[in-house]
Amino acid sequence: VTAGDEEAVRAANAAFYAAFEARDLAAMERVWDTSDAAVCTHPGWATLRGWAEVRESWRVLFANEQRLQFIITNEHVAGHGPVAWVTCDENLIDGAATGTVSCVNVFVRDPSGPWRVVMHHGGPVLQSR
Amino acid sequence: VTAGDEEAVRAANAAFYAAFEARDLAAMERVWDTSDAAVCTHPGWATLRGWAEVRESWRVLFANEQRLQFIITNEHVAGHGPVAWVTCDENLIDGAATGTVSCVNVFVRDPSGPWRVVMHHGGPVLQSR
């Protein structure tokens, strides 16, 4: 990825987590590729495919779950041309509890400019190394 | 992805799981991008970065674990240019036990032709929908 693309992808990744933390479904919809190509695997869940299914999962999560705080660490960006993938750790603070979710987000650059999430996979870190 | 690329990516994904099932480290090394770009998250593990770390994890897994059988389902290929990502379910049979791991594999087409795994993330499916 070029330096400019990397900066734009980091901004898109930050916008994704800002929407997540704010439980803002409209903001989440703006950062996603809202086509049938959207794929999302929440920690421990089966994979969801297509924006309708993915959107519904965010709606349910935002309606039901406690407010989470995210601290993103170990963010790495890689890519070629209009595709980039970010790997990072979501360090979650939920009241007194904490946990880590290891995560990969694939972004595609829309021909109109913005990078959009097309694939999100979060997996629970269950063991230390 | 073009039909030809999709076919080649499916073949590369199958070669990855064949190497995994055969516990064949040399074959695994042939299907991976063996550079610092390699990233791997095994189910429940923290993310490993760079081929040296990733290779060591396969060595340990192949030395210690029981033989696993894989049945890959829900395989979907997407991509643009030299990048493709495969999402699929690894249905594991380990003796009498079974389990599902939801998975995303990112492939990059080497200028010399082959598609190589640059990112593998497997997450345990812990709950039904």
PDB file of C-alpha atoms in Angstrom:
ATOM      1  CA  VAL A   1       0.000   0.000   0.000  1.00  0.00           C
ATOM      2  CA  THR A   2       1.113   3.567  -0.623  1.00  0.00           C
ATOM      3  CA  ALA A   3       1.545   5.885   2.364  1.00  0.00           C
ATOM      4  CA  GLY A   4      -1.595   7.750   1.317  1.00  0.00           C
ATOM      5  CA  ASP A   5      -3.619   4.565   1.035  1.00  0.00           C
ATOM      6  CA  GLU A   6      -2.304   3.328   4.372  1.00  0.00           C
ATOM      7  CA  GLU A   7      -3.384   6.556   6.044  1.00  0.00           C
ATOM      8  CA  ALA A   8      -6.847   6.311   4.452  1.00  0.00           C
ATOM      9  CA  VAL A   9      -7.201   2.669   5.497  1.00  0.00           C
ATOM     10  CA  ARG A  10      -6.202   3.479   9.082  1.00  0.00           C
ATOM     11  CA  ALA A  11      -8.820   6.236   9.092  1.00  0.00           C
ATOM     12  CA  ALA A  12     -11.462   3.810   7.769  1.00  0.00           C
ATOM     13  CA  ASN A  13     -10.493   1.262  10.429  1.00  0.00           C
ATOM     14  CA  ALA A  14     -10.790   3.947  13.109  1.00  0.00           C
ATOM     15  CA  ALA A  15     -14.206   4.956  11.744  1.00  0.00           C
ATOM     16  CA  PHE A  16     -15.330   1.320  11.968  1.00  0.00           C
ATOM     17  CA  TYR A  17     -14.351   1.100  15.644  1.00  0.00           C
ATOM     18  CA  ALA A  18     -15.801   4.543  16.379  1.00  0.00           C
ATOM     19  CA  ALA A  19     -19.154   3.373  14.970  1.00  0.00           C
ATOM     20  CA  PHE A  20     -18.857   0.133  16.969  1.00  0.00           C
ATOM     21  CA  GLU A  21     -18.054   1.911  20.234  1.00  0.00           C
ATOM     22  CA  ALA A  22     -20.789   4.520  19.668  1.00  0.00           C
ATOM     23  CA  ARG A  23     -23.272   1.752  18.734  1.00  0.00           C
ATOM     24  CA  ASP A  24     -24.197   3.914  15.748  1.00  0.00           C
ATOM     25  CA  LEU A  25     -25.859   1.782  13.074  1.00  0.00           C
ATOM     26  CA  ALA A  26     -26.009   4.648  10.554  1.00  0.00           C
ATOM     27  CA  ALA A  27     -22.273   5.272  10.948  1.00  0.00           C
ATOM     28  CA  MET A  28     -21.603   1.526  10.657  1.00  0.00           C
ATOM     29  CA  GLU A  29     -23.605   1.471   7.417  1.00  0.00           C
ATOM     30  CA  ARG A  30     -21.426   4.290   6.034  1.00  0.00           C
ATOM     31  CA  VAL A  31     -18.157   2.411   6.632  1.00  0.00           C
ATOM     32  CA  TRP A  32     -19.303  -0.933   5.160  1.00  0.00           C
ATOM     33  CA  ASP A  33     -19.592  -2.209   1.620  1.00  0.00           C
ATOM     34  CA  THR A  34     -23.379  -2.653   1.877  1.00  0.00           C
ATOM     35  CA  SER A  35     -23.568  -5.213  -0.931  1.00  0.00           C
ATOM     36  CA  ASP A  36     -23.923  -8.986  -0.984  1.00  0.00           C
ATOM     37  CA  ALA A  37     -20.113  -9.121  -0.722  1.00  0.00           C
ATOM     38  CA  ALA A  38     -20.202  -8.105   2.967  1.00  0.00           C
ATOM     39  CA  VAL A  39     -19.031 -10.871   5.289  1.00  0.00           C
ATOM     40  CA  CYS A  40     -18.853 -10.666   9.082  1.00  0.00           C
ATOM     41  CA  THR A  41     -17.817 -13.097  11.797  1.00  0.00           C
ATOM     42  CA  HIS A  42     -18.355 -11.887  15.343  1.00  0.00           C
ATOM     43  CA  PRO A  43     -16.343 -13.646  18.077  1.00  0.00           C
ATOM     44  CA  GLY A  44     -17.737 -17.136  18.527  1.00  0.00           C
ATOM     45  CA  TRP A  45     -20.485 -16.644  15.952  1.00  0.00           C
ATOM     46  CA  ALA A  46     -21.044 -18.401  12.671  1.00  0.00           C
ATOM     47  CA  THR A  47     -20.174 -16.279   9.615  1.00  0.00           C
ATOM     48  CA  LEU A  48     -22.828 -13.871   8.347  1.00  0.00           C
ATOM     49  CA  ARG A  49     -23.019 -13.117   4.606  1.00  0.00           C
ATOM     50  CA  GLY A  50     -24.516 -10.187   2.725  1.00  0.00           C
ATOM     51  CA  TRP A  51     -25.216  -6.744   4.105  1.00  0.00           C
ATOM     52  CA  ALA A  52     -28.797  -7.545   5.233  1.00  0.00           C
ATOM     53  CA  GLU A  53     -27.539 -10.279   7.598  1.00  0.00           C
ATOM     54  CA  VAL A  54     -24.500  -8.293   8.669  1.00  0.00           C
ATOM     55  CA  ARG A  55     -26.522  -5.150   9.334  1.00  0.00           C
ATOM     56  CA  GLU A  56     -29.067  -7.106  11.406  1.00  0.00           C
ATOM     57  CA  SER A  57     -26.248  -8.449  13.595  1.00  0.00           C
ATOM     58  CA  TRP A  58     -25.013  -4.924  14.353  1.00  0.00           C
ATOM     59  CA  ARG A  59     -28.579  -3.815  15.073  1.00  0.00           C
ATOM     60  CA  VAL A  60     -29.008  -6.645  17.582  1.00  0.00           C
ATOM     61  CA  LEU A  61     -25.573  -6.087  19.150  1.00  0.00           C
ATOM     62  CA  PHE A  62     -26.164  -2.364  19.506  1.00  0.00           C
ATOM     63  CA  ALA A  63     -29.647  -2.936  20.984  1.00  0.00           C
ATOM     64  CA  ASN A  64     -28.669  -5.606  23.493  1.00  0.00           C
ATOM     65  CA  GLU A  65     -25.117  -5.280  24.591  1.00  0.00           C
ATOM     66  CA  GLN A  66     -23.526  -3.198  27.237  1.00  0.00           C
ATOM     67  CA  ARG A  67     -21.473  -0.291  26.109  1.00  0.00           C
ATOM     68  CA  LEU A  68     -17.984  -1.475  25.229  1.00  0.00           C
ATOM     69  CA  GLN A  69     -14.806   0.541  25.155  1.00  0.00           C
ATOM     70  CA  PHE A  70     -12.168  -0.423  22.611  1.00  0.00           C
ATOM     71  CA  ILE A  71      -8.461   0.099  22.758  1.00  0.00           C
ATOM     72  CA  ILE A  72      -6.995  -1.000  19.420  1.00  0.00           C
ATOM     73  CA  THR A  73      -3.411  -2.245  19.524  1.00  0.00           C
ATOM     74  CA  ASN A  74      -1.004  -4.001  17.149  1.00  0.00           C
ATOM     75  CA  GLU A  75      -2.687  -2.450  14.115  1.00  0.00           C
ATOM     76  CA  HIS A  76      -0.968  -3.545  10.898  1.00  0.00           C
ATOM     77  CA  VAL A  77      -2.022  -2.526   7.385  1.00  0.00           C
ATOM     78  CA  ALA A  78      -1.132  -4.458   4.243  1.00  0.00           C
ATOM     79  CA  GLY A  79      -2.568  -4.495   0.744  1.00  0.00           C
ATOM     80  CA  HIS A  80      -2.261  -4.205  -2.996  1.00  0.00           C
ATOM     81  CA  GLY A  81      -4.175  -1.828  -5.275  1.00  0.00           C
ATOM     82  CA  PRO A  82      -7.783  -1.375  -4.175  1.00  0.00           C
ATOM     83  CA  VAL A  83      -7.666  -4.059  -1.449  1.00  0.00           C
ATOM     84  CA  ALA A  84      -6.195  -3.729   2.034  1.00  0.00           C
ATOM     85  CA  TRP A  85      -6.401  -5.780   5.179  1.00  0.00           C
ATOM     86  CA  VAL A  86      -5.892  -4.615   8.719  1.00  0.00           C
ATOM     87  CA  THR A  87      -4.994  -6.986  11.529  1.00  0.00           C
ATOM     88  CA  CYS A  88      -5.309  -5.668  15.055  1.00  0.00           C
ATOM     89  CA  ASP A  89      -6.273  -6.521  18.599  1.00  0.00           C
ATOM     90  CA  GLU A  90      -9.483  -5.192  20.097  1.00  0.00           C
ATOM     91  CA  ASN A  91      -8.844  -4.742  23.798  1.00  0.00           C
ATOM     92  CA  LEU A  92     -12.316  -4.533  25.266  1.00  0.00           C
ATOM     93  CA  ILE A  93     -13.287  -2.973  28.536  1.00  0.00           C
ATOM     94  CA  ASP A  94     -16.805  -3.888  29.625  1.00  0.00           C
ATOM     95  CA  GLY A  95     -17.289  -2.467  33.090  1.00  0.00           C
ATOM     96  CA  ALA A  96     -14.754  -4.266  35.264  1.00  0.00           C
ATOM     97  CA  ALA A  97     -14.088  -7.071  32.759  1.00  0.00           C
ATOM     98  CA  THR A  98     -11.488  -6.959  30.029  1.00  0.00           C
ATOM     99  CA  GLY A  99     -10.774  -9.230  27.106  1.00  0.00           C
ATOM    100  CA  THR A 100      -8.956  -9.342  23.797  1.00  0.00           C
ATOM    101  CA  VAL A 101     -10.359 -10.105  20.372  1.00  0.00           C
ATOM    102  CA  SER A 102      -7.915 -10.643  17.527  1.00  0.00           C
ATOM    103  CA  CYS A 103      -9.301  -9.190  14.383  1.00  0.00           C
ATOM    104  CA  VAL A 104      -8.896  -8.896  10.627  1.00  0.00           C
ATOM    105  CA  ASN A 105     -10.747  -6.325   8.544  1.00  0.00           C
ATOM    106  CA  VAL A 106     -10.597  -6.373   4.738  1.00  0.00           C
ATOM    107  CA  PHE A 107     -11.205  -3.046   3.015  1.00  0.00           C
ATOM    108  CA  VAL A 108     -11.936  -2.315  -0.647  1.00  0.00           C
ATOM    109  CA  ARG A 109     -11.470   1.140  -2.130  1.00  0.00           C
ATOM    110  CA  ASP A 110     -14.660   2.279  -3.779  1.00  0.00           C
ATOM    111  CA  PRO A 111     -14.106   3.791  -7.248  1.00  0.00           C
ATOM    112  CA  SER A 112     -15.567   7.008  -5.774  1.00  0.00           C
ATOM    113  CA  GLY A 113     -12.721   7.186  -3.250  1.00  0.00           C
ATOM    114  CA  PRO A 114     -13.546   5.823   0.198  1.00  0.00           C
ATOM    115  CA  TRP A 115     -12.254   2.564   1.626  1.00  0.00           C
ATOM    116  CA  ARG A 116     -15.074   0.360   2.901  1.00  0.00           C
ATOM    117  CA  VAL A 117     -15.143  -2.716   5.127  1.00  0.00           C
ATOM    118  CA  VAL A 118     -16.103  -5.809   3.130  1.00  0.00           C
ATOM    119  CA  MET A 119     -15.013  -8.465   5.647  1.00  0.00           C
ATOM    120  CA  HIS A 120     -14.711  -8.318   9.428  1.00  0.00           C
ATOM    121  CA  HIS A 121     -13.648 -11.293  11.509  1.00  0.00           C
ATOM    122  CA  GLY A 122     -13.117 -11.070  15.252  1.00  0.00           C
ATOM    123  CA  GLY A 123     -11.910 -14.114  17.164  1.00  0.00           C
ATOM    124  CA  PRO A 124     -11.700 -14.414  20.937  1.00  0.00           C
ATOM    125  CA  VAL A 125      -8.191 -14.788  22.351  1.00  0.00           C
ATOM    126  CA  LEU A 126      -8.671 -17.676  24.769  1.00  0.00           C
ATOM    127  CA  GLN A 127      -5.124 -18.537  25.723  1.00  0.00           C
ATOM    128  CA  SER A 128      -1.872 -16.743  26.311  1.00  0.00           C
ATOM    129  CA  ARG A 129       1.161 -17.751  24.252  1.00  0.00           C
TER     130      ARG A 129
ATOM    131  CA  VAL B   1     -12.096 -12.118  -9.445  1.00  0.00           C
ATOM    132  CA  THR B   2     -12.029 -13.681 -12.882  1.00  0.00           C
ATOM    133  CA  ALA B   3     -13.193 -17.273 -13.264  1.00  0.00           C
ATOM    134  CA  GLY B   4      -9.592 -18.353 -13.811  1.00  0.00           C
ATOM    135  CA  ASP B   5      -8.381 -16.547 -10.718  1.00  0.00           C
ATOM    136  CA  GLU B   6     -11.237 -17.963  -8.664  1.00  0.00           C
ATOM    137  CA  GLU B   7     -10.322 -21.477  -9.757  1.00  0.00           C
ATOM    138  CA  ALA B   8      -6.655 -20.875  -8.878  1.00  0.00           C
ATOM    139  CA  VAL B   9      -7.572 -19.417  -5.474  1.00  0.00           C
ATOM    140  CA  ARG B  10      -9.830 -22.382  -4.694  1.00  0.00           C
ATOM    141  CA  ALA B  11      -6.948 -24.696  -5.605  1.00  0.00           C
ATOM    142  CA  ALA B  12      -4.583 -22.732  -3.333  1.00  0.00           C
ATOM    143  CA  ASN B  13      -7.114 -22.880  -0.497  1.00  0.00           C
ATOM    144  CA  ALA B  14      -7.441 -26.635  -0.990  1.00  0.00           C
ATOM    145  CA  ALA B  15      -3.630 -27.003  -0.966  1.00  0.00           C
ATOM    146  CA  PHE B  16      -3.516 -25.103   2.336  1.00  0.00           C
ATOM    147  CA  TYR B  17      -6.015 -27.476   3.948  1.00  0.00           C
ATOM    148  CA  ALA B  18      -4.339 -30.514   2.394  1.00  0.00           C
ATOM    149  CA  ALA B  19      -1.035 -29.436   3.983  1.00  0.00           C
ATOM    150  CA  PHE B  20      -2.834 -28.809   7.288  1.00  0.00           C
ATOM    151  CA  GLU B  21      -4.574 -32.190   7.281  1.00  0.00           C
ATOM    152  CA  ALA B  22      -1.384 -34.002   6.248  1.00  0.00           C
ATOM    153  CA  ARG B  23       0.608 -32.090   8.881  1.00  0.00           C
ATOM    154  CA  ASP B  24       3.161 -31.435   6.150  1.00  0.00           C
ATOM    155  CA  LEU B  25       5.328 -28.448   7.092  1.00  0.00           C
ATOM    156  CA  ALA B  26       7.157 -28.425   3.737  1.00  0.00           C
ATOM    157  CA  ALA B  27       3.849 -28.319   1.870  1.00  0.00           C
ATOM    158  CA  MET B  28       2.591 -25.584   4.212  1.00  0.00           C
ATOM    159  CA  GLU B  29       5.722 -23.568   3.456  1.00  0.00           C
ATOM    160  CA  ARG B  30       5.012 -23.867  -0.278  1.00  0.00           C
ATOM    161  CA  VAL B  31       1.488 -22.426   0.016  1.00  0.00           C
ATOM    162  CA  TRP B  32       2.417 -19.456   2.238  1.00  0.00           C
ATOM    163  CA  ASP B  33       3.935 -16.087   1.506  1.00  0.00           C
ATOM    164  CA  THR B  34       7.039 -16.776   3.596  1.00  0.00           C
ATOM    165  CA  SER B  35       7.871 -13.113   4.157  1.00  0.00           C
ATOM    166  CA  ASP B  36       7.406 -10.766   7.084  1.00  0.00           C
ATOM    167  CA  ALA B  37       3.931 -10.057   5.676  1.00  0.00           C
ATOM    168  CA  ALA B  38       2.645 -13.457   6.842  1.00  0.00           C
ATOM    169  CA  VAL B  39       0.013 -13.193   9.585  1.00  0.00           C
ATOM    170  CA  CYS B  40      -1.734 -16.107  11.285  1.00  0.00           C
ATOM    171  CA  THR B  41      -4.341 -16.350  14.047  1.00  0.00           C
ATOM    172  CA  HIS B  42      -5.135 -19.874  15.178  1.00  0.00           C
ATOM    173  CA  PRO B  43      -8.456 -20.364  17.024  1.00  0.00           C
ATOM    174  CA  GLY B  44      -8.176 -18.779  20.458  1.00  0.00           C
ATOM    175  CA  TRP B  45      -4.534 -17.764  19.970  1.00  0.00           C
ATOM    176  CA  ALA B  46      -3.003 -14.339  19.831  1.00  0.00           C
ATOM    177  CA  THR B  47      -2.001 -13.221  16.318  1.00  0.00           C
ATOM    178  CA  LEU B  48       1.393 -14.368  15.012  1.00  0.00           C
ATOM    179  CA  ARG B  49       3.328 -12.094  12.641  1.00  0.00           C
ATOM    180  CA  GLY B  50       6.090 -12.870  10.157  1.00  0.00           C
ATOM    181  CA  TRP B  51       6.832 -16.238   8.582  1.00  0.00           C
ATOM    182  CA  ALA B  52       9.307 -17.321  11.293  1.00  0.00           C
ATOM    183  CA  GLU B  53       6.609 -17.083  13.998  1.00  0.00           C
ATOM    184  CA  VAL B  54       3.902 -18.496  11.754  1.00  0.00           C
ATOM    185  CA  ARG B  55       6.061 -21.419  10.627  1.00  0.00           C
ATOM    186  CA  GLU B  56       6.978 -22.258  14.228  1.00  0.00           C
ATOM    187  CA  SER B  57       3.274 -22.438  15.134  1.00  0.00           C
ATOM    188  CA  TRP B  58       2.623 -24.960  12.377  1.00  0.00           C
ATOM    189  CA  ARG B  59       5.667 -26.963  13.443  1.00  0.00           C
ATOM    190  CA  VAL B  60       4.361 -27.137  17.019  1.00  0.00           C
ATOM    191  CA  LEU B  61       0.800 -27.917  15.923  1.00  0.00           C
ATOM    192  CA  PHE B  62       1.950 -30.671  13.595  1.00  0.00           C
ATOM    193  CA  ALA B  63       4.239 -32.158  16.267  1.00  0.00           C
ATOM    194  CA  ASN B  64       1.724 -32.107  19.102  1.00  0.00           C
ATOM    195  CA  GLU B  65      -1.789 -32.400  17.867  1.00  0.00           C
ATOM    196  CA  GLN B  66      -3.868 -35.357  17.012  1.00  0.00           C
ATOM    197  CA  ARG B  67      -4.565 -35.933  13.387  1.00  0.00           C
ATOM    198  CA  LEU B  68      -7.504 -33.783  12.316  1.00  0.00           C
ATOM    199  CA  GLN B  69      -9.822 -34.311   9.415  1.00  0.00           C
ATOM    200  CA  PHE B  70     -11.244 -31.244   7.690  1.00  0.00           C
ATOM    201  CA  ILE B  71     -14.450 -30.892   5.792  1.00  0.00           C
ATOM    202  CA  ILE B  72     -14.530 -27.401   4.269  1.00  0.00           C
ATOM    203  CA  THR B  73     -17.983 -25.914   3.716  1.00  0.00           C
ATOM    204  CA  ASN B  74     -19.443 -22.531   2.764  1.00  0.00           C
ATOM    205  CA  GLU B  75     -16.336 -21.616   0.788  1.00  0.00           C
ATOM    206  CA  HIS B  76     -16.686 -18.166  -0.785  1.00  0.00           C
ATOM    207  CA  VAL B  77     -14.040 -16.431  -2.880  1.00  0.00           C
ATOM    208  CA  ALA B  78     -13.865 -12.675  -3.444  1.00  0.00           C
ATOM    209  CA  GLY B  79     -11.109 -10.351  -4.575  1.00  0.00           C
ATOM    210  CA  HIS B  80      -9.684  -7.704  -6.849  1.00  0.00           C
ATOM    211  CA  GLY B  81      -6.522  -7.915  -8.940  1.00  0.00           C
ATOM    212  CA  PRO B  82      -3.735  -9.793  -7.159  1.00  0.00           C
ATOM    213  CA  VAL B  83      -5.600 -10.090  -3.825  1.00  0.00           C
ATOM    214  CA  ALA B  84      -8.326 -12.571  -2.936  1.00  0.00           C
ATOM    215  CA  TRP B  85      -9.932 -13.647   0.292  1.00  0.00           C
ATOM    216  CA  VAL B  86     -11.663 -16.914   1.024  1.00  0.00           C
ATOM    217  CA  THR B  87     -14.155 -17.303   3.831  1.00  0.00           C
ATOM    218  CA  CYS B  88     -15.111 -20.831   4.785  1.00  0.00           C
ATOM    219  CA  ASP B  89     -15.985 -23.142   7.644  1.00  0.00           C
ATOM    220  CA  GLU B  90     -13.531 -25.774   8.800  1.00  0.00           C
ATOM    221  CA  ASN B  91     -15.595 -28.677  10.080  1.00  0.00           C
ATOM    222  CA  LEU B  92     -13.142 -30.643  12.172  1.00  0.00           C
ATOM    223  CA  ILE B  93     -13.360 -34.282  13.101  1.00  0.00           C
ATOM    224  CA  ASP B  94     -10.942 -35.261  15.838  1.00  0.00           C
ATOM    225  CA  GLY B  95     -11.732 -38.829  16.775  1.00  0.00           C
ATOM    226  CA  ALA B  96     -15.288 -38.782  18.109  1.00  0.00           C
ATOM    227  CA  ALA B  97     -15.366 -35.014  18.631  1.00  0.00           C
ATOM    228  CA  THR B  98     -16.430 -32.460  16.051  1.00  0.00           C
ATOM    229  CA  GLY B  99     -16.273 -28.711  15.945  1.00  0.00           C
ATOM    230  CA  THR B 100     -16.475 -25.786  13.553  1.00  0.00           C
ATOM    231  CA  VAL B 101     -13.927 -23.052  12.981  1.00  0.00           C
ATOM    232  CA  SER B 102     -14.951 -20.062  10.870  1.00  0.00           C
ATOM    233  CA  CYS B 103     -12.085 -18.947   8.779  1.00  0.00           C
ATOM    234  CA  VAL B 104     -10.749 -16.255   6.473  1.00  0.00           C
ATOM    235  CA  ASN B 105      -7.692 -16.732   4.286  1.00  0.00           C
ATOM    236  CA  VAL B 106      -6.184 -13.841   2.318  1.00  0.00           C
ATOM    237  CA  PHE B 107      -4.203 -14.792  -0.788  1.00  0.00           C
ATOM    238  CA  VAL B 108      -1.832 -12.696  -2.880  1.00  0.00           C
ATOM    239  CA  ARG B 109      -0.875 -13.694  -6.417  1.00  0.00           C
ATOM    240  CA  ASP B 110       2.878 -13.864  -6.723  1.00  0.00           C
ATOM    241  CA  PRO B 111       4.217 -12.136  -9.869  1.00  0.00           C
ATOM    242  CA  SER B 112       5.550 -15.578 -10.863  1.00  0.00           C
ATOM    243  CA  GLY B 113       1.984 -16.955 -10.935  1.00  0.00           C
ATOM    244  CA  PRO B 114       0.942 -18.827  -7.788  1.00  0.00           C
ATOM    245  CA  TRP B 115      -1.505 -17.545  -5.189  1.00  0.00           C
ATOM    246  CA  ARG B 116      -0.050 -17.692  -1.697  1.00  0.00           C
ATOM    247  CA  VAL B 117      -1.601 -17.422   1.762  1.00  0.00           C
ATOM    248  CA  VAL B 118      -0.543 -14.177   3.446  1.00  0.00           C
ATOM    249  CA  MET B 119      -3.156 -14.131   6.239  1.00  0.00           C
ATOM    250  CA  HIS B 120      -5.022 -16.971   7.931  1.00  0.00           C
ATOM    251  CA  HIS B 121      -7.481 -16.395  10.747  1.00  0.00           C
ATOM    252  CA  GLY B 122      -9.504 -19.199  12.279  1.00  0.00           C
ATOM    253  CA  GLY B 123     -12.032 -18.448  14.993  1.00  0.00           C
ATOM    254  CA  PRO B 124     -13.903 -21.019  17.051  1.00  0.00           C
ATOM    255  CA  VAL B 125     -17.669 -21.093  16.533  1.00  0.00           C
ATOM    256  CA  LEU B 126     -18.923 -21.159  20.110  1.00  0.00           C
ATOM    257  CA  GLN B 127     -22.619 -20.575  19.703  1.00  0.00           C
ATOM    258  CA  SER B 128     -25.327 -21.441  17.242  1.00  0.00           C
ATOM    259  CA  ARG B 129     -27.325 -18.613  15.661  1.00  0.00           C
TER     260      ARG B 129
END
